[in-house]
Amino acid sequence: MTGVVVLAVVLVGATAMGLLWRSRDGRVRPAPEATELLADATLAGLGVDPAAADTTLVQFSSAFCAPCRATRAILARVAADTPGVAHVEVDAESHLDEVRALDIRRTPTVLIVDRSGRVVTRAVGQPRLADVRAAVARDRAAD
């Protein structure tokens, strides 16, 4: 009888954690560090020039990340369809100092950086196309 109770508790806990994970994965949220400018050295180390575009989509990827490929296609589409938007893909393994400085914990992670170098939005996991477009529109409206 005790085994059945333990099994039920484990199943309920695992289900709750799975639902929580799924509800947060890929959601585009305002970045907590939106009020802080990224250091020029951090941006330069990533190959990002925020002044080159109104909005820059910075994607952190890794070699064996399947959602990273889909995210790359989504961000490339937004950059191609929206004037003044650039997409930069960063290999997280090759830029560990910047990954630590920006608190990147998994791939794909997308940072939306405005012209002044502020991270205004962050998405962890594969974002939806509509969410990325809406976040870019919000960033442009804020300028």
Short mmCIF file of N, CA, C and O in Angstrom, two decimals:
data_model
loop_
_atom_site.label_atom_id
_atom_site.label_comp_id
_atom_site.label_asym_id
_atom_site.label_seq_id
_atom_site.Cartn_x
_atom_site.Cartn_y
_atom_site.Cartn_z
N MET A 1 0.83 -1.20 0.00
CA MET A 1 0.00 0.00 0.00
C MET A 1 0.87 1.26 0.00
O MET A 1 0.56 2.22 -0.68
N THR A 2 1.96 1.26 0.76
CA THR A 2 2.85 2.41 0.82
C THR A 2 3.46 2.67 -0.56
O THR A 2 3.62 3.83 -0.96
N GLY A 3 3.79 1.63 -1.29
CA GLY A 3 4.36 1.76 -2.63
C GLY A 3 3.42 2.46 -3.59
O GLY A 3 3.84 3.27 -4.42
N VAL A 4 2.14 2.17 -3.47
CA VAL A 4 1.14 2.80 -4.34
C VAL A 4 1.05 4.30 -4.03
O VAL A 4 0.97 5.13 -4.94
N VAL A 5 1.09 4.67 -2.75
CA VAL A 5 1.03 6.07 -2.37
C VAL A 5 2.26 6.82 -2.87
O VAL A 5 2.16 7.92 -3.41
N VAL A 6 3.42 6.22 -2.69
CA VAL A 6 4.66 6.83 -3.16
C VAL A 6 4.61 7.01 -4.68
O VAL A 6 4.97 8.07 -5.21
N LEU A 7 4.18 5.99 -5.39
CA LEU A 7 4.07 6.07 -6.84
C LEU A 7 3.12 7.19 -7.26
O LEU A 7 3.42 7.97 -8.16
N ALA A 8 1.98 7.30 -6.59
CA ALA A 8 1.01 8.35 -6.91
C ALA A 8 1.60 9.74 -6.67
O ALA A 8 1.43 10.65 -7.48
N VAL A 9 2.31 9.91 -5.57
CA VAL A 9 2.93 11.21 -5.26
C VAL A 9 3.98 11.56 -6.30
O VAL A 9 4.05 12.71 -6.76
N VAL A 10 4.79 10.60 -6.68
CA VAL A 10 5.83 10.84 -7.68
C VAL A 10 5.20 11.20 -9.02
O VAL A 10 5.64 12.13 -9.70
N LEU A 11 4.16 10.48 -9.43
CA LEU A 11 3.50 10.78 -10.69
C LEU A 11 2.86 12.16 -10.70
O LEU A 11 2.96 12.91 -11.67
N VAL A 12 2.20 12.53 -9.61
CA VAL A 12 1.58 13.85 -9.52
C VAL A 12 2.66 14.94 -9.54
O VAL A 12 2.53 15.95 -10.24
N GLY A 13 3.73 14.75 -8.82
CA GLY A 13 4.82 15.73 -8.80
C GLY A 13 5.48 15.86 -10.15
O GLY A 13 5.75 16.99 -10.61
N ALA A 14 5.75 14.76 -10.82
CA ALA A 14 6.38 14.80 -12.14
C ALA A 14 5.46 15.46 -13.16
O ALA A 14 5.92 16.24 -14.00
N THR A 15 4.19 15.17 -13.08
CA THR A 15 3.23 15.80 -13.99
C THR A 15 3.17 17.31 -13.77
O THR A 15 3.17 18.10 -14.72
N ALA A 16 3.14 17.73 -12.52
CA ALA A 16 3.10 19.16 -12.21
C ALA A 16 4.37 19.86 -12.73
O ALA A 16 4.29 20.94 -13.32
N MET A 17 5.52 19.26 -12.51
CA MET A 17 6.77 19.85 -12.99
C MET A 17 6.81 19.91 -14.51
O MET A 17 7.26 20.90 -15.09
N GLY A 18 6.33 18.86 -15.17
CA GLY A 18 6.28 18.84 -16.63
C GLY A 18 5.37 19.92 -17.19
O GLY A 18 5.70 20.60 -18.17
N LEU A 19 4.22 20.11 -16.57
CA LEU A 19 3.30 21.16 -17.01
C LEU A 19 3.88 22.55 -16.79
O LEU A 19 3.72 23.44 -17.62
N LEU A 20 4.56 22.74 -15.67
CA LEU A 20 5.20 24.02 -15.39
C LEU A 20 6.30 24.29 -16.42
O LEU A 20 6.39 25.40 -16.97
N TRP A 21 7.13 23.31 -16.70
CA TRP A 21 8.20 23.45 -17.69
C TRP A 21 7.62 23.80 -19.05
O TRP A 21 8.09 24.72 -19.72
N ARG A 22 6.58 23.09 -19.45
CA ARG A 22 5.97 23.31 -20.76
C ARG A 22 5.35 24.71 -20.87
O ARG A 22 5.41 25.34 -21.91
N SER A 23 4.77 25.19 -19.78
CA SER A 23 4.14 26.51 -19.81
C SER A 23 5.16 27.64 -19.93
O SER A 23 4.83 28.71 -20.44
N ARG A 24 6.39 27.42 -19.51
CA ARG A 24 7.42 28.46 -19.55
C ARG A 24 8.34 28.35 -20.75
O ARG A 24 9.00 29.32 -21.10
N ASP A 25 8.41 27.21 -21.38
CA ASP A 25 9.36 26.98 -22.47
C ASP A 25 9.00 27.81 -23.69
O ASP A 25 7.88 27.75 -24.19
N GLY A 26 9.95 28.61 -24.15
CA GLY A 26 9.78 29.38 -25.37
C GLY A 26 8.98 30.66 -25.20
O GLY A 26 8.75 31.37 -26.18
N ARG A 27 8.57 31.00 -24.01
CA ARG A 27 7.80 32.23 -23.79
C ARG A 27 8.71 33.44 -23.88
O ARG A 27 9.81 33.45 -23.34
N VAL A 28 8.22 34.44 -24.58
CA VAL A 28 8.96 35.69 -24.72
C VAL A 28 8.54 36.60 -23.58
O VAL A 28 7.38 36.93 -23.44
N ARG A 29 9.51 36.97 -22.75
CA ARG A 29 9.23 37.79 -21.57
C ARG A 29 10.15 39.00 -21.53
O ARG A 29 11.28 38.93 -22.01
N PRO A 30 9.67 40.09 -20.92
CA PRO A 30 10.59 41.21 -20.72
C PRO A 30 11.80 40.74 -19.91
O PRO A 30 11.66 39.98 -18.96
N ALA A 31 12.96 41.18 -20.32
CA ALA A 31 14.18 40.77 -19.63
C ALA A 31 14.32 41.51 -18.32
O ALA A 31 14.11 42.72 -18.27
N PRO A 32 14.70 40.82 -17.24
CA PRO A 32 14.87 41.51 -15.97
C PRO A 32 15.99 42.54 -16.00
O PRO A 32 15.95 43.50 -15.28
N GLU A 33 16.94 42.34 -16.89
CA GLU A 33 18.07 43.28 -16.97
C GLU A 33 17.82 44.36 -18.02
O GLU A 33 18.73 45.02 -18.47
N ALA A 34 16.55 44.58 -18.40
CA ALA A 34 16.23 45.54 -19.46
C ALA A 34 16.66 46.96 -19.11
O ALA A 34 16.85 47.77 -20.00
N THR A 35 16.82 47.24 -17.85
CA THR A 35 17.21 48.59 -17.47
C THR A 35 18.72 48.79 -17.53
O THR A 35 19.19 49.89 -17.40
N GLU A 36 19.47 47.71 -17.75
CA GLU A 36 20.92 47.82 -17.78
C GLU A 36 21.44 47.64 -19.20
O GLU A 36 21.00 46.77 -19.93
N LEU A 37 22.37 48.48 -19.58
CA LEU A 37 23.01 48.35 -20.87
C LEU A 37 24.03 47.22 -20.81
O LEU A 37 24.71 47.04 -19.81
N LEU A 38 24.12 46.48 -21.90
CA LEU A 38 25.18 45.48 -21.97
C LEU A 38 26.51 46.19 -22.19
O LEU A 38 26.58 47.20 -22.89
N ALA A 39 27.53 45.66 -21.63
CA ALA A 39 28.87 46.24 -21.81
C ALA A 39 29.28 46.09 -23.27
O ALA A 39 28.99 45.08 -23.91
N ASP A 40 29.94 47.10 -23.80
CA ASP A 40 30.40 47.05 -25.18
C ASP A 40 31.29 45.83 -25.43
O ASP A 40 31.26 45.23 -26.48
N ALA A 41 32.08 45.46 -24.42
CA ALA A 41 32.97 44.30 -24.56
C ALA A 41 32.15 43.01 -24.70
O ALA A 41 32.52 42.13 -25.47
N THR A 42 31.05 42.91 -23.97
CA THR A 42 30.20 41.72 -24.08
C THR A 42 29.61 41.64 -25.48
O THR A 42 29.62 40.58 -26.10
N LEU A 43 29.07 42.74 -25.97
CA LEU A 43 28.48 42.76 -27.31
C LEU A 43 29.53 42.48 -28.39
O LEU A 43 29.30 41.69 -29.31
N ALA A 44 30.69 43.11 -28.26
CA ALA A 44 31.75 42.90 -29.24
C ALA A 44 32.22 41.45 -29.23
O ALA A 44 32.50 40.88 -30.28
N GLY A 45 32.29 40.86 -28.05
CA GLY A 45 32.69 39.46 -27.95
C GLY A 45 31.73 38.51 -28.62
O GLY A 45 32.09 37.42 -29.04
N LEU A 46 30.48 38.95 -28.75
CA LEU A 46 29.46 38.14 -29.41
C LEU A 46 29.34 38.45 -30.90
O LEU A 46 28.59 37.79 -31.62
N GLY A 47 30.03 39.48 -31.34
CA GLY A 47 29.91 39.89 -32.73
C GLY A 47 28.66 40.70 -33.00
O GLY A 47 28.14 40.70 -34.12
N VAL A 48 28.16 41.39 -31.99
CA VAL A 48 26.93 42.16 -32.11
C VAL A 48 27.27 43.65 -32.10
O VAL A 48 27.96 44.13 -31.22
N ASP A 49 26.74 44.36 -33.09
CA ASP A 49 26.84 45.82 -33.13
C ASP A 49 25.40 46.34 -33.07
O ASP A 49 24.72 46.39 -34.09
N PRO A 50 24.92 46.72 -31.88
CA PRO A 50 23.53 47.14 -31.76
C PRO A 50 23.19 48.38 -32.58
O PRO A 50 22.04 48.56 -32.98
N ALA A 51 24.18 49.22 -32.87
CA ALA A 51 23.92 50.42 -33.66
C ALA A 51 23.69 50.11 -35.14
O ALA A 51 23.21 50.95 -35.88
N ALA A 52 24.02 48.90 -35.57
CA ALA A 52 23.88 48.53 -36.97
C ALA A 52 22.43 48.24 -37.36
O ALA A 52 22.10 48.23 -38.54
N ALA A 53 21.56 48.02 -36.38
CA ALA A 53 20.15 47.73 -36.65
C ALA A 53 19.30 48.32 -35.54
O ALA A 53 19.79 48.56 -34.44
N ASP A 54 18.04 48.55 -35.85
CA ASP A 54 17.13 49.05 -34.81
C ASP A 54 16.96 48.01 -33.70
O ASP A 54 16.90 48.34 -32.53
N THR A 55 16.85 46.75 -34.11
CA THR A 55 16.66 45.64 -33.18
C THR A 55 17.55 44.49 -33.62
O THR A 55 17.61 44.17 -34.80
N THR A 56 18.23 43.86 -32.67
CA THR A 56 19.07 42.71 -32.97
C THR A 56 18.57 41.51 -32.20
O THR A 56 18.38 41.57 -30.98
N LEU A 57 18.34 40.42 -32.91
CA LEU A 57 17.93 39.15 -32.30
C LEU A 57 19.18 38.32 -32.10
O LEU A 57 19.81 37.88 -33.06
N VAL A 58 19.58 38.13 -30.85
CA VAL A 58 20.80 37.38 -30.53
C VAL A 58 20.38 36.01 -30.02
O VAL A 58 19.73 35.89 -28.99
N GLN A 59 20.74 34.99 -30.78
CA GLN A 59 20.37 33.61 -30.45
C GLN A 59 21.59 32.84 -29.97
O GLN A 59 22.60 32.78 -30.65
N PHE A 60 21.48 32.25 -28.78
CA PHE A 60 22.52 31.38 -28.25
C PHE A 60 22.14 29.94 -28.57
O PHE A 60 21.05 29.49 -28.21
N SER A 61 23.03 29.24 -29.27
CA SER A 61 22.77 27.88 -29.72
C SER A 61 23.93 26.97 -29.34
O SER A 61 24.99 27.44 -28.94
N SER A 62 23.69 25.68 -29.49
CA SER A 62 24.75 24.69 -29.32
C SER A 62 24.65 23.69 -30.47
O SER A 62 23.62 23.60 -31.14
N ALA A 63 25.70 22.95 -30.69
CA ALA A 63 25.82 22.10 -31.88
C ALA A 63 24.73 21.03 -31.98
O ALA A 63 24.22 20.77 -33.06
N PHE A 64 24.35 20.42 -30.89
CA PHE A 64 23.43 19.29 -30.96
C PHE A 64 22.04 19.65 -30.46
O PHE A 64 21.32 18.81 -29.93
N CYS A 65 21.63 20.88 -30.65
CA CYS A 65 20.35 21.39 -30.16
C CYS A 65 19.34 21.43 -31.30
O CYS A 65 19.44 22.28 -32.19
N ALA A 66 18.38 20.52 -31.30
CA ALA A 66 17.36 20.48 -32.36
C ALA A 66 16.47 21.73 -32.34
O ALA A 66 16.20 22.30 -33.40
N PRO A 67 15.99 22.19 -31.18
CA PRO A 67 15.16 23.41 -31.19
C PRO A 67 15.93 24.65 -31.68
O PRO A 67 15.33 25.61 -32.13
N CYS A 68 17.27 24.60 -31.61
CA CYS A 68 18.07 25.74 -32.08
C CYS A 68 17.92 25.92 -33.58
O CYS A 68 17.88 27.05 -34.07
N ARG A 69 17.81 24.82 -34.32
CA ARG A 69 17.65 24.92 -35.77
C ARG A 69 16.31 25.56 -36.12
O ARG A 69 16.22 26.42 -37.00
N ALA A 70 15.26 25.15 -35.42
CA ALA A 70 13.94 25.74 -35.67
C ALA A 70 13.92 27.21 -35.26
O ALA A 70 13.33 28.06 -35.95
N THR A 71 14.58 27.54 -34.16
CA THR A 71 14.65 28.93 -33.70
C THR A 71 15.41 29.77 -34.71
O THR A 71 15.02 30.91 -35.00
N ARG A 72 16.48 29.23 -35.28
CA ARG A 72 17.25 29.94 -36.30
C ARG A 72 16.35 30.30 -37.48
O ARG A 72 16.40 31.43 -37.99
N ALA A 73 15.51 29.38 -37.91
CA ALA A 73 14.61 29.64 -39.04
C ALA A 73 13.59 30.72 -38.69
O ALA A 73 13.30 31.60 -39.51
N ILE A 74 13.06 30.67 -37.49
CA ILE A 74 12.07 31.68 -37.06
C ILE A 74 12.70 33.06 -37.02
O ILE A 74 12.15 34.02 -37.56
N LEU A 75 13.87 33.18 -36.40
CA LEU A 75 14.52 34.48 -36.27
C LEU A 75 15.00 35.01 -37.62
O LEU A 75 14.91 36.21 -37.88
N ALA A 76 15.49 34.13 -38.48
CA ALA A 76 15.91 34.55 -39.81
C ALA A 76 14.72 35.08 -40.61
O ALA A 76 14.84 36.07 -41.35
N ARG A 77 13.58 34.45 -40.43
CA ARG A 77 12.37 34.90 -41.13
C ARG A 77 11.94 36.29 -40.64
O ARG A 77 11.61 37.16 -41.45
N VAL A 78 11.96 36.49 -39.33
CA VAL A 78 11.60 37.81 -38.79
C VAL A 78 12.58 38.87 -39.29
O VAL A 78 12.18 39.96 -39.70
N ALA A 79 13.88 38.56 -39.28
CA ALA A 79 14.89 39.51 -39.75
C ALA A 79 14.72 39.81 -41.23
O ALA A 79 14.89 40.96 -41.65
N ALA A 80 14.36 38.81 -42.02
CA ALA A 80 14.18 39.03 -43.46
C ALA A 80 12.91 39.82 -43.76
O ALA A 80 12.89 40.63 -44.69
N ASP A 81 11.87 39.61 -42.97
CA ASP A 81 10.58 40.26 -43.22
C ASP A 81 10.45 41.65 -42.61
O ASP A 81 9.55 42.40 -42.97
N THR A 82 11.34 42.00 -41.66
CA THR A 82 11.20 43.25 -40.92
C THR A 82 12.43 44.12 -41.15
O THR A 82 13.53 43.78 -40.71
N PRO A 83 12.26 45.26 -41.81
CA PRO A 83 13.41 46.16 -42.03
C PRO A 83 13.97 46.65 -40.69
O PRO A 83 13.23 46.93 -39.76
N GLY A 84 15.29 46.73 -40.61
CA GLY A 84 15.93 47.23 -39.41
C GLY A 84 16.14 46.19 -38.32
O GLY A 84 16.53 46.52 -37.22
N VAL A 85 15.88 44.92 -38.64
CA VAL A 85 16.07 43.84 -37.66
C VAL A 85 17.20 42.94 -38.16
O VAL A 85 17.20 42.50 -39.31
N ALA A 86 18.16 42.67 -37.27
CA ALA A 86 19.28 41.79 -37.59
C ALA A 86 19.22 40.55 -36.70
O ALA A 86 18.69 40.60 -35.59
N HIS A 87 19.74 39.44 -37.21
CA HIS A 87 19.79 38.19 -36.46
C HIS A 87 21.25 37.75 -36.36
O HIS A 87 21.95 37.66 -37.37
N VAL A 88 21.70 37.51 -35.13
CA VAL A 88 23.06 37.03 -34.88
C VAL A 88 22.95 35.74 -34.08
O VAL A 88 22.33 35.71 -33.02
N GLU A 89 23.55 34.67 -34.61
CA GLU A 89 23.57 33.41 -33.88
C GLU A 89 24.93 33.23 -33.23
O GLU A 89 25.96 33.43 -33.87
N VAL A 90 24.92 32.86 -31.95
CA VAL A 90 26.14 32.74 -31.16
C VAL A 90 26.27 31.29 -30.70
O VAL A 90 25.32 30.73 -30.14
N ASP A 91 27.44 30.70 -30.92
CA ASP A 91 27.72 29.37 -30.40
C ASP A 91 28.04 29.51 -28.91
O ASP A 91 29.07 30.09 -28.55
N ALA A 92 27.15 29.03 -28.07
CA ALA A 92 27.29 29.21 -26.62
C ALA A 92 28.60 28.60 -26.10
O ALA A 92 29.22 29.15 -25.20
N GLU A 93 29.01 27.48 -26.66
CA GLU A 93 30.21 26.80 -26.18
C GLU A 93 31.48 27.60 -26.48
O GLU A 93 32.47 27.49 -25.76
N SER A 94 31.45 28.42 -27.51
CA SER A 94 32.62 29.21 -27.89
C SER A 94 32.69 30.55 -27.18
O SER A 94 33.69 31.26 -27.32
N HIS A 95 31.64 30.92 -26.46
CA HIS A 95 31.57 32.23 -25.80
C HIS A 95 31.15 32.07 -24.34
O HIS A 95 30.20 32.69 -23.87
N LEU A 96 31.87 31.24 -23.62
CA LEU A 96 31.47 30.92 -22.24
C LEU A 96 31.49 32.12 -21.31
O LEU A 96 30.63 32.23 -20.43
N ASP A 97 32.43 33.04 -21.48
CA ASP A 97 32.46 34.23 -20.61
C ASP A 97 31.20 35.06 -20.78
O ASP A 97 30.58 35.50 -19.80
N GLU A 98 30.79 35.27 -22.03
CA GLU A 98 29.59 36.05 -22.29
C GLU A 98 28.33 35.30 -21.83
O GLU A 98 27.39 35.91 -21.31
N VAL A 99 28.32 33.99 -22.03
CA VAL A 99 27.18 33.17 -21.59
C VAL A 99 27.00 33.30 -20.08
O VAL A 99 25.87 33.48 -19.59
N ARG A 100 28.09 33.24 -19.34
CA ARG A 100 28.01 33.40 -17.88
C ARG A 100 27.57 34.81 -17.51
O ARG A 100 26.74 35.00 -16.63
N ALA A 101 28.12 35.81 -18.18
CA ALA A 101 27.80 37.20 -17.87
C ALA A 101 26.31 37.51 -18.13
O ALA A 101 25.70 38.29 -17.41
N LEU A 102 25.74 36.86 -19.14
CA LEU A 102 24.35 37.10 -19.49
C LEU A 102 23.39 36.10 -18.85
O LEU A 102 22.19 36.15 -19.13
N ASP A 103 23.91 35.21 -18.02
CA ASP A 103 23.09 34.21 -17.33
C ASP A 103 22.28 33.34 -18.30
O ASP A 103 21.10 33.10 -18.12
N ILE A 104 22.95 32.86 -19.36
CA ILE A 104 22.34 31.95 -20.32
C ILE A 104 22.49 30.55 -19.73
O ILE A 104 23.61 30.09 -19.51
N ARG A 105 21.38 29.89 -19.49
CA ARG A 105 21.42 28.59 -18.83
C ARG A 105 21.10 27.41 -19.73
O ARG A 105 21.36 26.27 -19.37
N ARG A 106 20.45 27.68 -20.87
CA ARG A 106 20.16 26.60 -21.81
C ARG A 106 20.01 27.17 -23.20
O ARG A 106 19.88 28.38 -23.39
N THR A 107 20.08 26.29 -24.17
CA THR A 107 19.90 26.71 -25.56
C THR A 107 18.63 26.09 -26.10
O THR A 107 18.28 24.98 -25.68
N PRO A 108 17.94 26.76 -26.99
CA PRO A 108 18.20 28.11 -27.44
C PRO A 108 17.71 29.15 -26.43
O PRO A 108 16.70 28.94 -25.75
N THR A 109 18.44 30.23 -26.33
CA THR A 109 18.01 31.42 -25.61
C THR A 109 18.14 32.58 -26.58
O THR A 109 19.15 32.70 -27.27
N VAL A 110 17.10 33.40 -26.65
CA VAL A 110 17.08 34.54 -27.56
C VAL A 110 17.01 35.83 -26.74
O VAL A 110 16.16 35.95 -25.86
N LEU A 111 17.91 36.75 -27.05
CA LEU A 111 17.87 38.08 -26.45
C LEU A 111 17.51 39.07 -27.55
O LEU A 111 18.09 39.02 -28.64
N ILE A 112 16.56 39.94 -27.27
CA ILE A 112 16.22 41.00 -28.20
C ILE A 112 16.88 42.27 -27.66
O ILE A 112 16.56 42.72 -26.57
N VAL A 113 17.83 42.79 -28.44
CA VAL A 113 18.66 43.91 -28.02
C VAL A 113 18.27 45.13 -28.85
O VAL A 113 18.20 45.06 -30.08
N ASP A 114 18.02 46.25 -28.17
CA ASP A 114 17.66 47.47 -28.90
C ASP A 114 18.92 48.20 -29.37
O ASP A 114 20.04 47.78 -29.09
N ARG A 115 18.72 49.27 -30.10
CA ARG A 115 19.82 50.02 -30.71
C ARG A 115 20.84 50.54 -29.69
O ARG A 115 22.02 50.66 -29.99
N SER A 116 20.40 50.80 -28.47
CA SER A 116 21.32 51.32 -27.45
C SER A 116 22.09 50.23 -26.72
O SER A 116 22.96 50.53 -25.91
N GLY A 117 21.78 48.96 -27.01
CA GLY A 117 22.50 47.86 -26.37
C GLY A 117 21.78 47.29 -25.16
O GLY A 117 22.35 46.52 -24.40
N ARG A 118 20.52 47.62 -24.96
CA ARG A 118 19.72 47.07 -23.86
C ARG A 118 19.06 45.77 -24.28
O ARG A 118 18.51 45.67 -25.36
N VAL A 119 19.09 44.80 -23.39
CA VAL A 119 18.32 43.57 -23.60
C VAL A 119 16.91 43.89 -23.13
O VAL A 119 16.67 44.10 -21.95
N VAL A 120 15.98 43.95 -24.07
CA VAL A 120 14.61 44.31 -23.72
C VAL A 120 13.71 43.10 -23.55
O VAL A 120 12.68 43.18 -22.87
N THR A 121 14.07 42.00 -24.19
CA THR A 121 13.24 40.79 -24.13
C THR A 121 14.14 39.57 -24.15
O THR A 121 15.20 39.58 -24.76
N ARG A 122 13.68 38.51 -23.48
CA ARG A 122 14.43 37.26 -23.41
C ARG A 122 13.45 36.10 -23.60
O ARG A 122 12.36 36.13 -23.04
N ALA A 123 13.85 35.12 -24.37
CA ALA A 123 13.06 33.90 -24.54
C ALA A 123 13.98 32.71 -24.33
O ALA A 123 15.05 32.63 -24.94
N VAL A 124 13.58 31.81 -23.46
CA VAL A 124 14.35 30.59 -23.21
C VAL A 124 13.55 29.44 -23.80
O VAL A 124 12.39 29.24 -23.47
N GLY A 125 14.18 28.69 -24.70
CA GLY A 125 13.46 27.65 -25.43
C GLY A 125 13.07 28.20 -26.80
O GLY A 125 13.35 29.35 -27.14
N GLN A 126 12.42 27.37 -27.60
CA GLN A 126 12.04 27.77 -28.95
C GLN A 126 10.82 28.69 -28.91
O GLN A 126 9.74 28.28 -28.52
N PRO A 127 10.99 29.95 -29.32
CA PRO A 127 9.85 30.87 -29.29
C PRO A 127 8.95 30.66 -30.52
O PRO A 127 9.38 30.11 -31.52
N ARG A 128 7.73 31.13 -30.41
CA ARG A 128 6.81 31.09 -31.55
C ARG A 128 7.05 32.32 -32.42
O ARG A 128 7.43 33.38 -31.93
N LEU A 129 6.82 32.17 -33.71
CA LEU A 129 7.01 33.25 -34.67
C LEU A 129 6.20 34.48 -34.28
O LEU A 129 6.71 35.61 -34.28
N ALA A 130 4.95 34.30 -33.93
CA ALA A 130 4.08 35.43 -33.57
C ALA A 130 4.60 36.15 -32.33
O ALA A 130 4.52 37.38 -32.25
N ASP A 131 5.13 35.41 -31.37
CA ASP A 131 5.67 36.03 -30.15
C ASP A 131 6.90 36.88 -30.45
O ASP A 131 7.07 37.95 -29.88
N VAL A 132 7.76 36.39 -31.33
CA VAL A 132 8.97 37.16 -31.69
C VAL A 132 8.57 38.43 -32.43
O VAL A 132 9.08 39.51 -32.14
N ARG A 133 7.64 38.29 -33.37
CA ARG A 133 7.19 39.49 -34.11
C ARG A 133 6.57 40.51 -33.16
O ARG A 133 6.81 41.71 -33.30
N ALA A 134 5.77 40.05 -32.21
CA ALA A 134 5.14 40.97 -31.25
C ALA A 134 6.20 41.65 -30.38
O ALA A 134 6.10 42.85 -30.10
N ALA A 135 7.22 40.90 -29.96
CA ALA A 135 8.28 41.48 -29.12
C ALA A 135 9.08 42.53 -29.90
O ALA A 135 9.43 43.58 -29.37
N VAL A 136 9.35 42.27 -31.17
CA VAL A 136 10.06 43.23 -32.00
C VAL A 136 9.20 44.48 -32.19
O VAL A 136 9.70 45.61 -32.10
N ALA A 137 7.92 44.30 -32.41
CA ALA A 137 7.01 45.45 -32.56
C ALA A 137 6.96 46.29 -31.28
O ALA A 137 6.96 47.51 -31.34
N ARG A 138 6.93 45.61 -30.12
CA ARG A 138 6.94 46.35 -28.84
C ARG A 138 8.22 47.15 -28.67
O ARG A 138 8.21 48.28 -28.22
N ASP A 139 9.35 46.55 -29.04
CA ASP A 139 10.63 47.24 -28.93
C ASP A 139 10.65 48.47 -29.83
O ASP A 139 11.11 49.54 -29.44
N ARG A 140 10.13 48.34 -31.03
CA ARG A 140 10.12 49.46 -31.97
C ARG A 140 9.18 50.54 -31.50
O ARG A 140 9.45 51.72 -31.69
N ALA A 141 8.08 50.17 -30.88
CA ALA A 141 7.12 51.15 -30.37
C ALA A 141 7.69 51.93 -29.18
O ALA A 141 7.36 53.09 -28.97
N ALA A 142 8.56 51.27 -28.43
CA ALA A 142 9.15 51.91 -27.24
C ALA A 142 10.18 52.97 -27.63
O ALA A 142 10.48 53.85 -26.84
N ASP A 143 10.75 52.85 -28.83
CA ASP A 143 11.77 53.82 -29.26
C ASP A 143 11.19 55.15 -29.60
O ASP A 143 10.26 55.58 -29.87
#
